Short mmCIF file of C-alpha atoms in Angstrom, two decimals:
data_model
loop_
_atom_site.label_atom_id
_atom_site.label_comp_id
_atom_site.label_asym_id
_atom_site.label_seq_id
_atom_site.Cartn_x
_atom_site.Cartn_y
_atom_site.Cartn_z
CA MET A 1160 95.06 173.84 78.01
CA ASN A 1161 95.78 176.06 75.03
CA ALA A 1162 98.34 175.50 72.28
CA PHE A 1163 101.02 177.49 74.10
CA ASP A 1164 100.75 175.27 77.20
CA PHE A 1165 100.94 172.12 75.08
CA LEU A 1166 103.96 173.53 73.26
CA MET A 1167 105.73 174.23 76.56
CA GLN A 1168 105.05 170.67 77.70
CA GLY A 1169 106.38 169.43 74.38
CA MET A 1170 109.49 171.54 74.87
CA LEU A 1171 110.19 169.70 78.14
CA THR A 1172 110.02 166.40 76.24
CA ALA A 1173 112.19 167.68 73.38
CA MET A 1174 114.84 168.99 75.80
CA GLU A 1175 115.53 165.54 77.25
CA PRO A 1176 119.16 164.50 76.48
CA MET A 1177 118.19 161.51 74.31
CA MET A 1178 115.66 163.56 72.34
CA LEU A 1179 118.30 166.23 71.73
CA LEU A 1180 120.68 163.53 70.49
CA TYR A 1181 118.05 162.16 68.10
CA ALA A 1182 117.39 165.69 66.79
CA LEU A 1183 121.12 166.33 66.31
CA ILE A 1184 121.58 163.04 64.42
CA GLY A 1185 118.56 163.86 62.26
CA VAL A 1186 119.61 167.37 61.27
CA THR A 1187 123.22 166.30 60.62
CA LEU A 1188 122.16 163.38 58.42
CA GLY A 1189 119.53 165.51 56.70
CA THR A 1190 122.01 168.27 55.87
CA ALA A 1191 124.58 165.77 54.59
CA VAL A 1192 121.92 164.05 52.49
CA GLY A 1193 120.57 167.34 51.16
CA VAL A 1194 124.08 168.26 50.04
CA LEU A 1195 124.57 165.05 48.05
CA PRO A 1196 123.02 165.40 44.57
CA GLY A 1197 120.20 162.99 43.82
CA ILE A 1198 119.72 161.76 47.40
CA GLY A 1199 116.78 163.48 49.03
CA PRO A 1200 115.21 163.35 52.49
CA ALA A 1201 112.63 160.75 51.38
CA LEU A 1202 115.36 158.28 50.43
CA THR A 1203 117.19 158.79 53.75
CA VAL A 1204 114.10 158.41 55.92
CA ALA A 1205 113.19 155.27 53.93
CA LEU A 1206 116.66 153.83 54.57
CA LEU A 1207 116.41 154.52 58.29
CA LEU A 1208 112.92 153.02 58.72
CA PRO A 1209 114.12 149.44 59.26
CA VAL A 1210 117.09 150.60 61.36
CA THR A 1211 114.81 152.42 63.84
CA TYR A 1212 112.39 149.50 64.11
CA ARG A 1213 113.34 148.71 67.73
CA LEU A 1214 114.20 152.25 68.84
CA ASP A 1215 112.10 154.73 70.80
CA ALA A 1216 109.09 155.91 68.76
CA ALA A 1217 109.29 159.57 69.80
CA GLY A 1218 113.06 159.75 69.24
CA SER A 1219 112.83 158.08 65.82
CA LEU A 1220 110.08 160.44 64.63
CA ILE A 1221 112.04 163.45 65.91
CA MET A 1222 115.05 162.17 63.95
CA PHE A 1223 112.93 161.77 60.80
CA ALA A 1224 111.60 165.34 61.15
CA GLY A 1225 115.18 166.58 61.64
CA ILE A 1226 116.21 164.81 58.44
CA TYR A 1227 113.32 166.49 56.61
CA TYR A 1228 114.31 169.96 57.82
CA GLY A 1229 118.02 169.27 57.29
CA GLY A 1230 117.42 168.05 53.74
CA MET A 1231 115.68 171.32 52.93
CA TYR A 1232 118.69 173.21 54.31
CA GLY A 1233 121.36 171.10 52.62
CA GLY A 1234 119.82 171.19 49.16
CA SER A 1235 120.82 174.83 48.80
CA THR A 1236 124.56 174.01 49.07
CA THR A 1237 124.69 171.97 45.87
CA SER A 1238 122.39 174.42 44.10
CA ILE A 1239 124.73 177.32 44.88
CA LEU A 1240 128.15 175.68 44.57
CA LEU A 1241 127.46 172.98 41.98
CA ASN A 1242 124.39 174.26 40.07
CA THR A 1243 122.87 170.84 40.86
CA PRO A 1244 119.88 170.91 43.24
CA GLY A 1245 120.19 168.37 46.06
CA GLU A 1246 116.39 168.02 45.97
CA SER A 1247 113.63 169.36 43.74
CA ALA A 1248 112.65 172.28 46.00
CA SER A 1249 116.14 173.79 45.56
CA ILE A 1250 115.90 174.13 41.77
CA ILE A 1251 115.05 177.84 41.95
CA THR A 1252 117.96 178.52 44.33
CA ALA A 1253 120.35 177.39 41.61
CA LEU A 1254 119.20 180.16 39.24
CA GLU A 1255 120.64 183.04 41.28
CA GLY A 1256 122.78 181.21 43.85
CA ASN A 1257 125.15 179.63 41.34
CA LYS A 1258 125.58 182.96 39.53
CA MET A 1259 126.58 184.50 42.88
CA ALA A 1260 129.09 181.68 43.46
CA ARG A 1261 130.60 182.22 40.00
CA LYS A 1262 131.16 185.88 40.95
CA GLY A 1263 132.92 184.89 44.17
CA ARG A 1264 129.89 185.58 46.39
CA GLY A 1265 129.11 181.98 47.28
CA GLY A 1266 129.57 182.75 51.00
CA PRO A 1267 126.81 185.40 51.25
CA ALA A 1268 124.55 183.19 49.09
CA LEU A 1269 124.97 180.26 51.49
CA ALA A 1270 124.54 182.58 54.48
CA THR A 1271 121.28 184.13 53.27
CA ALA A 1272 119.98 180.64 52.45
CA ALA A 1273 120.84 179.34 55.94
CA ILE A 1274 119.55 182.35 57.87
CA GLY A 1275 116.42 182.61 55.69
CA SER A 1276 115.73 178.92 56.28
CA PHE A 1277 116.12 179.47 60.04
CA VAL A 1278 113.75 182.47 60.10
CA ALA A 1279 111.15 180.72 57.94
CA GLY A 1280 111.43 177.44 59.84
CA LEU A 1281 111.00 179.20 63.18
CA ILE A 1282 107.92 181.20 62.14
CA ALA A 1283 106.36 178.28 60.25
CA THR A 1284 106.87 175.83 63.12
CA LEU A 1285 105.12 178.25 65.48
CA GLY A 1286 102.37 178.49 62.85
CA LEU A 1287 102.13 174.67 62.84
CA ALA A 1288 101.85 174.62 66.65
CA PHE A 1289 99.04 177.19 66.81
CA LEU A 1290 97.15 176.08 63.68
CA ALA A 1291 97.13 172.31 64.33
CA PRO A 1292 94.57 172.36 67.21
CA TYR A 1293 92.01 174.18 65.04
CA VAL A 1294 92.44 171.66 62.20
CA VAL A 1295 92.05 168.83 64.74
CA LYS A 1296 88.78 170.33 66.06
CA MET A 1297 87.46 170.48 62.51
CA ALA A 1298 88.55 166.92 61.75
CA LEU A 1299 86.83 165.52 64.87
CA VAL A 1300 83.40 166.16 63.30
CA PHE A 1301 84.31 163.98 60.29
CA GLY A 1302 82.45 160.69 59.85
CA PRO A 1303 83.22 157.78 57.47
CA ARG A 1304 81.80 159.70 54.47
CA GLU A 1305 83.95 162.78 55.10
CA TYR A 1306 87.09 160.75 55.71
CA PHE A 1307 86.60 158.77 52.51
CA ALA A 1308 86.04 161.98 50.51
CA LEU A 1309 89.12 163.53 52.12
CA MET A 1310 91.23 160.54 51.11
CA VAL A 1311 89.89 160.61 47.55
CA LEU A 1312 90.92 164.27 47.40
CA ALA A 1313 94.37 163.34 48.74
CA PHE A 1314 94.74 160.52 46.19
CA VAL A 1315 93.88 162.78 43.26
CA THR A 1316 96.06 165.67 44.37
CA VAL A 1317 99.04 163.42 45.16
CA SER A 1318 98.71 161.77 41.76
CA SER A 1319 98.56 165.18 40.07
CA ALA A 1320 101.36 166.77 42.10
CA PHE A 1321 104.01 164.10 41.51
CA GLY A 1322 105.34 163.64 38.00
CA ASP A 1323 104.51 165.37 34.73
CA SER A 1324 101.41 163.34 33.89
CA THR A 1325 98.21 163.00 35.94
CA LEU A 1326 97.44 159.72 34.18
CA ARG A 1327 100.81 158.23 35.12
CA GLY A 1328 100.35 159.43 38.68
CA LEU A 1329 96.96 157.70 38.86
CA THR A 1330 98.46 154.54 37.36
CA SER A 1331 101.09 154.49 40.11
CA LEU A 1332 98.38 155.10 42.71
CA PHE A 1333 96.29 152.15 41.52
CA VAL A 1334 99.34 149.90 41.55
CA GLY A 1335 99.69 150.91 45.20
CA PHE A 1336 96.00 150.05 45.75
CA ALA A 1337 96.59 146.60 44.27
CA PHE A 1338 99.49 145.97 46.66
CA ALA A 1339 97.32 147.23 49.55
CA CYS A 1340 94.74 144.50 48.84
CA VAL A 1341 97.28 141.73 49.51
CA GLY A 1342 96.67 139.87 52.79
CA ILE A 1343 93.69 139.21 55.04
CA ASP A 1344 90.59 141.38 54.66
CA GLN A 1345 90.09 143.20 57.98
CA LEU A 1346 86.28 143.00 57.84
CA THR A 1347 85.58 139.51 56.42
CA GLY A 1348 88.76 137.63 57.35
CA GLN A 1349 89.14 136.33 53.77
CA THR A 1350 92.59 136.17 52.17
CA ARG A 1351 93.15 138.34 49.08
CA LEU A 1352 95.88 138.10 46.44
CA SER A 1353 98.17 136.05 48.71
CA PHE A 1354 98.51 133.20 46.12
CA GLY A 1355 98.88 130.65 48.91
CA ILE A 1356 102.11 132.24 50.22
CA PRO A 1357 102.03 132.43 54.06
CA ASP A 1358 104.42 135.41 54.13
CA LEU A 1359 101.81 137.50 52.29
CA LEU A 1360 98.97 136.87 54.74
CA ASP A 1361 100.00 139.90 56.82
CA GLY A 1362 100.18 142.06 53.70
CA ILE A 1363 103.14 143.84 52.12
CA GLU A 1364 105.51 145.58 54.52
CA VAL A 1365 105.38 149.33 53.89
CA THR A 1366 108.98 149.63 55.13
CA THR A 1367 110.28 147.09 52.62
CA MET A 1368 108.46 148.75 49.72
CA ALA A 1369 109.58 152.26 50.73
CA VAL A 1370 113.23 151.24 51.02
CA ALA A 1371 113.13 149.34 47.74
CA MET A 1372 111.26 151.94 45.67
CA PHE A 1373 113.21 154.96 46.90
CA ALA A 1374 116.67 153.57 47.66
CA LEU A 1375 117.24 150.50 45.47
CA GLY A 1376 115.33 151.90 42.51
CA GLU A 1377 117.30 155.18 42.63
CA ALA A 1378 120.65 153.37 42.97
CA MET A 1379 119.88 151.12 39.97
CA PHE A 1380 118.71 154.09 37.92
CA ILE A 1381 121.89 156.09 38.63
CA ALA A 1382 124.09 153.04 37.92
CA ALA A 1383 122.34 152.46 34.59
CA GLN A 1384 123.17 156.01 33.48
CA GLY A 1385 126.90 155.31 33.68
CA ASN A 1386 129.61 157.91 34.28
CA THR A 1387 128.23 161.35 33.41
CA GLY A 1388 131.46 163.21 34.19
CA VAL A 1389 132.59 165.24 37.18
CA ASP A 1390 130.64 168.36 38.07
CA LYS A 1391 132.67 171.46 38.85
CA VAL A 1392 132.35 172.76 42.41
CA HIS A 1393 132.73 176.51 42.80
CA ALA A 1394 134.88 177.22 45.84
CA VAL A 1395 133.61 179.56 48.55
CA LYS A 1396 135.75 182.70 48.27
CA GLY A 1397 136.09 185.50 50.80
CA SER A 1398 133.92 185.87 53.89
CA VAL A 1399 130.90 183.65 54.50
CA TRP A 1400 129.08 186.47 56.28
CA MET A 1401 126.66 188.91 54.67
CA ASN A 1402 127.39 192.65 54.58
CA ARG A 1403 124.92 195.37 55.58
CA GLU A 1404 123.52 195.68 52.04
CA ASP A 1405 122.92 191.91 51.87
CA TRP A 1406 120.99 192.01 55.14
CA LYS A 1407 118.94 194.96 53.91
CA ARG A 1408 118.00 193.16 50.71
CA SER A 1409 117.30 189.79 52.37
CA TRP A 1410 115.07 190.32 55.41
CA MET A 1411 111.87 191.17 53.54
CA PRO A 1412 112.26 188.25 51.07
CA TRP A 1413 112.70 185.95 54.10
CA LEU A 1414 109.35 187.09 55.53
CA ARG A 1415 107.56 187.06 52.18
CA GLY A 1416 108.91 183.57 51.42
CA THR A 1417 107.58 182.35 54.77
CA VAL A 1418 104.13 183.79 54.11
CA ILE A 1419 104.05 182.16 50.65
CA GLY A 1420 105.60 178.80 51.53
CA PHE A 1421 103.72 177.80 54.70
CA PRO A 1422 100.11 177.76 53.41
CA ILE A 1423 101.14 176.15 50.11
CA GLY A 1424 102.98 173.38 51.98
CA ALA A 1425 99.84 172.76 54.04
CA MET A 1426 97.62 172.36 50.96
CA PRO A 1427 96.79 168.80 49.74
CA ALA A 1428 98.26 169.66 46.32
CA GLY A 1429 100.98 171.94 47.67
CA GLY A 1430 104.62 171.03 47.95
CA ALA A 1431 107.77 173.07 48.34
CA GLU A 1432 108.40 173.46 44.61
CA ILE A 1433 105.29 175.59 44.00
CA GLY A 1434 106.12 177.90 46.90
CA THR A 1435 109.70 178.47 45.73
CA PHE A 1436 108.57 179.33 42.19
CA LEU A 1437 105.95 181.79 43.49
CA SER A 1438 108.46 183.35 45.88
CA TYR A 1439 111.02 183.83 43.09
CA ALA A 1440 108.39 185.41 40.82
CA THR A 1441 107.29 187.73 43.66
CA GLU A 1442 110.85 188.88 44.41
CA LYS A 1443 111.50 189.46 40.73
CA LYS A 1444 108.49 191.79 40.55
CA LEU A 1445 109.21 193.67 43.78
CA THR A 1446 112.98 194.05 43.52
CA LYS A 1447 114.67 197.44 43.24
CA HIS A 1448 117.51 195.76 41.29
CA PRO A 1449 115.78 194.04 38.33
CA GLU A 1450 119.00 194.12 36.29
CA GLU A 1451 120.61 191.65 38.74
CA PHE A 1452 117.99 188.94 38.32
CA GLY A 1453 119.47 186.19 36.21
CA GLU A 1454 122.95 187.47 37.09
CA GLY A 1455 123.06 186.70 40.83
CA ALA A 1456 120.43 188.62 42.83
CA ILE A 1457 120.52 187.79 46.53
CA GLU A 1458 116.72 188.22 46.80
CA GLY A 1459 116.37 185.30 44.38
CA VAL A 1460 118.13 183.08 46.93
CA ALA A 1461 116.66 184.49 50.16
CA GLY A 1462 112.96 184.29 49.21
CA PRO A 1463 112.83 180.79 47.67
CA GLU A 1464 114.94 179.27 50.46
CA ALA A 1465 112.61 180.76 53.08
CA ALA A 1466 109.58 179.44 51.16
CA ASN A 1467 111.29 176.06 50.89
CA ASN A 1468 111.68 175.61 54.65
CA ALA A 1469 108.32 177.18 55.53
CA SER A 1470 106.61 174.64 53.27
CA ALA A 1471 108.33 171.80 55.18
CA ALA A 1472 106.53 172.91 58.37
CA GLY A 1473 103.33 173.43 56.37
CA THR A 1474 103.52 169.85 55.08
CA LEU A 1475 103.37 168.57 58.66
CA VAL A 1476 99.97 170.26 59.25
CA PRO A 1477 97.89 167.79 57.14
CA LEU A 1478 100.21 164.90 58.07
CA LEU A 1479 99.85 165.29 61.85
CA THR A 1480 96.24 166.52 61.98
CA LEU A 1481 94.61 164.46 59.20
CA GLY A 1482 97.14 161.71 58.47
CA LEU A 1483 97.51 162.85 54.86
CA PRO A 1484 100.95 163.16 53.22
CA THR A 1485 101.48 165.86 50.58
CA THR A 1486 105.13 165.10 49.75
CA ALA A 1487 107.22 161.96 49.23
CA THR A 1488 109.04 162.53 52.53
CA ALA A 1489 105.75 162.98 54.36
CA ALA A 1490 104.54 159.67 52.87
CA ILE A 1491 107.61 157.90 54.25
CA MET A 1492 107.15 159.63 57.63
CA LEU A 1493 103.58 158.32 57.65
CA ALA A 1494 105.02 154.83 57.18
CA GLY A 1495 107.32 155.60 60.15
CA PHE A 1496 104.32 156.43 62.35
CA GLN A 1497 102.58 153.21 61.35
CA GLN A 1498 105.76 151.24 62.02
CA PHE A 1499 105.33 152.14 65.70
CA GLY A 1500 101.58 151.43 65.69
CA LEU A 1501 100.62 155.12 65.51
CA GLN A 1502 98.11 156.66 63.12
CA PRO A 1503 98.51 160.43 62.56
CA GLY A 1504 95.23 162.28 62.80
CA PRO A 1505 92.98 164.09 65.27
CA LEU A 1506 92.85 161.14 67.68
CA LEU A 1507 96.65 161.10 67.98
CA PHE A 1508 96.52 164.55 69.59
CA ALA A 1509 94.14 163.12 72.21
CA THR A 1510 95.73 159.69 72.77
CA ASN A 1511 99.41 160.61 72.54
CA PRO A 1512 99.77 164.38 73.04
CA GLN A 1513 103.24 164.07 74.61
CA LEU A 1514 104.66 162.55 71.42
CA VAL A 1515 102.95 164.99 69.03
CA TRP A 1516 103.84 168.15 70.94
CA GLY A 1517 107.33 166.83 71.68
CA LEU A 1518 107.79 166.36 67.93
CA ILE A 1519 106.54 169.90 67.16
CA ALA A 1520 108.75 171.43 69.88
CA SER A 1521 111.77 169.46 68.64
CA LEU A 1522 111.41 171.20 65.27
CA LEU A 1523 112.17 174.53 66.95
CA ILE A 1524 115.31 173.03 68.52
CA ALA A 1525 116.31 171.33 65.25
CA ASN A 1526 115.95 174.65 63.44
CA ALA A 1527 118.44 176.30 65.81
CA MET A 1528 120.81 173.32 65.49
CA LEU A 1529 120.72 173.66 61.71
CA LEU A 1530 121.75 177.30 61.80
CA VAL A 1531 124.71 176.44 64.08
CA LEU A 1532 125.71 173.48 61.91
CA ASN A 1533 125.37 175.02 58.47
CA LEU A 1534 127.57 178.09 58.52
CA PRO A 1535 130.68 176.73 60.34
CA LEU A 1536 130.62 173.37 58.54
CA ILE A 1537 130.26 174.63 54.95
CA GLY A 1538 133.77 173.33 54.18
CA LEU A 1539 132.79 169.82 55.32
CA TRP A 1540 129.60 169.82 53.23
CA VAL A 1541 131.60 170.90 50.17
CA LYS A 1542 133.98 167.95 50.67
CA LEU A 1543 131.02 165.58 50.64
CA LEU A 1544 130.39 166.62 47.04
CA THR A 1545 133.63 164.87 46.03
CA ILE A 1546 132.46 161.38 47.08
CA PRO A 1547 132.43 159.15 43.95
CA LYS A 1548 128.90 158.12 42.97
CA PRO A 1549 129.78 154.36 42.73
CA TRP A 1550 130.87 154.40 46.39
CA LEU A 1551 127.83 156.41 47.42
CA TYR A 1552 125.21 154.20 45.81
CA ALA A 1553 126.99 150.97 46.67
CA GLY A 1554 126.77 152.09 50.30
CA ILE A 1555 123.07 152.80 49.87
CA LEU A 1556 122.44 149.30 48.50
CA LEU A 1557 124.39 147.71 51.37
CA PHE A 1558 122.64 149.82 54.00
CA ALA A 1559 119.18 149.11 52.55
CA THR A 1560 119.80 145.35 52.50
CA LEU A 1561 121.21 145.19 56.04
CA GLY A 1562 118.38 147.39 57.36
CA THR A 1563 115.72 145.13 55.84
CA ILE A 1564 117.39 142.00 57.23
CA GLY A 1565 117.58 143.62 60.67
CA ALA A 1566 113.88 144.54 60.68
CA ASN A 1567 112.62 141.27 59.15
CA PRO A 1568 115.22 138.47 58.82
CA SER A 1569 113.53 136.57 56.00
CA VAL A 1570 114.74 135.37 52.60
CA PHE A 1571 111.28 136.10 51.20
CA GLU A 1572 111.50 139.70 52.44
CA LEU A 1573 114.84 140.14 50.68
CA GLY A 1574 113.25 138.79 47.51
CA MET A 1575 110.44 141.35 47.88
CA LEU A 1576 113.06 144.07 48.41
CA LEU A 1577 114.77 143.15 45.12
CA ALA A 1578 111.47 142.84 43.22
CA PHE A 1579 110.21 146.24 44.39
CA GLY A 1580 113.65 147.73 43.68
CA LEU A 1581 113.42 146.54 40.07
CA LEU A 1582 109.87 147.93 39.88
CA GLY A 1583 111.13 151.28 41.18
CA TYR A 1584 113.89 151.28 38.55
CA MET A 1585 111.46 150.51 35.71
CA MET A 1586 109.07 153.24 36.87
CA ARG A 1587 111.91 155.79 36.80
CA VAL A 1588 112.92 154.65 33.31
CA PHE A 1589 109.38 155.15 31.98
CA GLY A 1590 108.69 158.36 33.92
CA TYR A 1591 106.16 157.08 36.48
CA PRO A 1592 106.22 158.80 39.92
CA ILE A 1593 107.14 156.69 42.95
CA ALA A 1594 105.36 158.45 45.83
CA PRO A 1595 101.75 157.60 44.75
CA ILE A 1596 102.50 153.86 45.06
CA VAL A 1597 103.60 154.26 48.67
CA VAL A 1598 100.62 156.55 49.42
CA GLY A 1599 98.26 154.00 47.85
CA LEU A 1600 99.74 151.18 49.94
CA ILE A 1601 99.46 153.16 53.19
CA LEU A 1602 96.14 154.98 52.76
CA GLY A 1603 94.38 152.47 50.48
CA PRO A 1604 93.20 150.15 53.31
CA MET A 1605 92.04 153.14 55.36
CA ALA A 1606 90.01 154.56 52.45
CA GLU A 1607 88.49 151.13 51.81
CA GLN A 1608 87.56 150.75 55.49
CA GLN A 1609 85.88 154.19 55.66
CA LEU A 1610 83.96 153.54 52.41
CA ARG A 1611 82.68 150.18 53.65
CA ARG A 1612 81.65 151.72 56.97
CA ALA A 1613 79.74 154.48 55.20
CA LEU A 1614 77.96 151.94 52.97
CA ALA A 1615 77.20 149.69 55.95
CA ILE A 1616 75.61 152.59 57.85
CA SER A 1617 73.49 153.54 54.81
CA GLN A 1618 72.66 149.86 54.03
CA GLY A 1619 74.42 149.98 50.68
CA ASP A 1620 73.08 153.32 49.45
CA TRP A 1621 76.11 154.87 47.70
CA THR A 1622 74.33 158.24 47.29
CA VAL A 1623 74.99 158.81 51.01
CA LEU A 1624 78.48 159.97 49.98
CA PHE A 1625 76.94 163.05 48.40
CA THR A 1626 74.39 163.91 51.09
CA SER A 1627 77.07 165.29 53.40
CA PRO A 1628 77.94 168.86 52.28
CA ILE A 1629 81.59 168.49 53.40
CA ALA A 1630 82.03 165.17 51.57
CA ALA A 1631 80.25 166.45 48.46
CA VAL A 1632 82.46 169.54 48.24
CA MET A 1633 85.67 167.50 48.66
CA LEU A 1634 84.58 164.96 46.02
CA ALA A 1635 83.71 167.82 43.65
CA VAL A 1636 87.13 169.40 44.20
CA ALA A 1637 88.78 166.02 43.59
CA ALA A 1638 86.84 165.53 40.36
CA THR A 1639 87.82 169.03 39.21
CA ALA A 1640 91.48 168.43 40.05
CA LEU A 1641 91.35 165.22 38.03
CA ILE A 1642 89.39 166.37 34.97
CA VAL A 1643 90.74 169.89 34.38
CA PRO A 1644 94.41 168.89 33.73
CA LEU A 1645 93.28 166.11 31.37
CA VAL A 1646 90.98 168.48 29.44
CA LEU A 1647 93.66 171.17 29.18
CA ARG A 1648 96.22 168.63 27.99
CA ALA A 1649 93.79 167.22 25.40
CA ARG A 1650 92.91 170.74 24.20
CA GLY A 1651 96.60 171.64 23.89
CA ARG A 1652 97.25 168.45 21.93
CA GLY A 1653 94.30 169.22 19.64
CA GLN A 1654 95.62 172.72 18.94
CA VAL A 1655 99.04 171.31 18.06
CA LEU A 1656 97.51 168.76 15.67
CA SER A 1657 95.33 171.38 13.98
CA GLN A 1658 98.37 173.66 13.61
CA LEU A 1659 100.35 170.83 12.02
CA ALA A 1660 97.45 170.07 9.66
CA GLY A 1661 97.29 173.76 8.70
CA ASP A 1662 101.05 173.79 8.00
CA GLU A 1663 100.69 170.76 5.70
CA ASP A 1664 97.92 172.49 3.75
#
């Protein structure tokens, strides 16, 4: 069967009443979460991991994907009305969207964001459906060497993509590796780093760490900042709908944003933020109204929002076909797959095609649901912005604790939740990214297993890693991605020091 036939079969699965309910819950929660400043899709999916522990695997994953898409939608509301991005990919939307809201054109700004997200999400999801089988065919020829090299590339790019410092990203990644070594070695049966504690023999629960690092750490960090004042919400004035001129100026940015966002989201070092910046720069160069940029140009909202949602579908390409997350939310979704005993990758398409294609088809349905939800319920989303932060984060702490108890009723597990929450708080204080720790914990054992298999096949000859052209190229790209930023940063620092020395002379 071809991709179209698989997609039609997946549509039958996604159209089941319970699957539709899961998708509706996901997109509603995702939109609400995207609207709330500081609470992104990754945090919400992490909170729901323990809650969905005993639910249907396909329904839970469809709900997580709905949250991801909904979070991308909802982030534009705060950017436009509050000048506070709900998540990092909506930063660019705030530049032009908030200026439009200040001029009383918040309605058309929200409309072009919602419709652009729908158009981009629809096209990009179809791109995911038709591109995934080709990536799977390529991945099926991979052996242990290629998989290890691919994971090294993922580790380096994830460490570089999250946070401002590559070195701090790598530090977080190696902390995740250390946690991944806890428990019983899968090949030798020896215990590692368990310190005689029976609860650690099975290793560290990914769910507990994800909830603690993303939810508890964020709540503690926000609480430590104290009361920062009330942000002013700009009311939506006049009609929500776009006029003919708005449509004329928006449809090409929607398409260009989709073309920019989807491939960048699919790259190992991609992410929605890069796509939105490139889309904004493109629209600024191509616009026929350059005087409006910086003052509320609708193209500056339409393009980045389309790129934002297209990158969300692009992110699912490496996650589903190779098992590699390129965003924090994708890392938590990977933990969700493993929670149900599933490992994303080429074999998943062969062993569980109904789940994979049902998930892809559900994204098309979720996209339509989001368009229906967003425009009529703008008033409700605006009211959510008035929830006091102490209530919001107290609820998050309560929900995280109850979810962990429900999934694993253990006093030790609660202690781990608190310890990892404190670690997440300290990492935020000192500027260390969170996602690489979770990626290291999830993918670390897999990378170790593939490396040991490759060395066992070659009888300990480590040069075998470089005899495969595919593995050698990926390792070279990883080394370049690691060394170049460090060299550029060191050169920039040297130029600053020499300039300061010249000023003193």
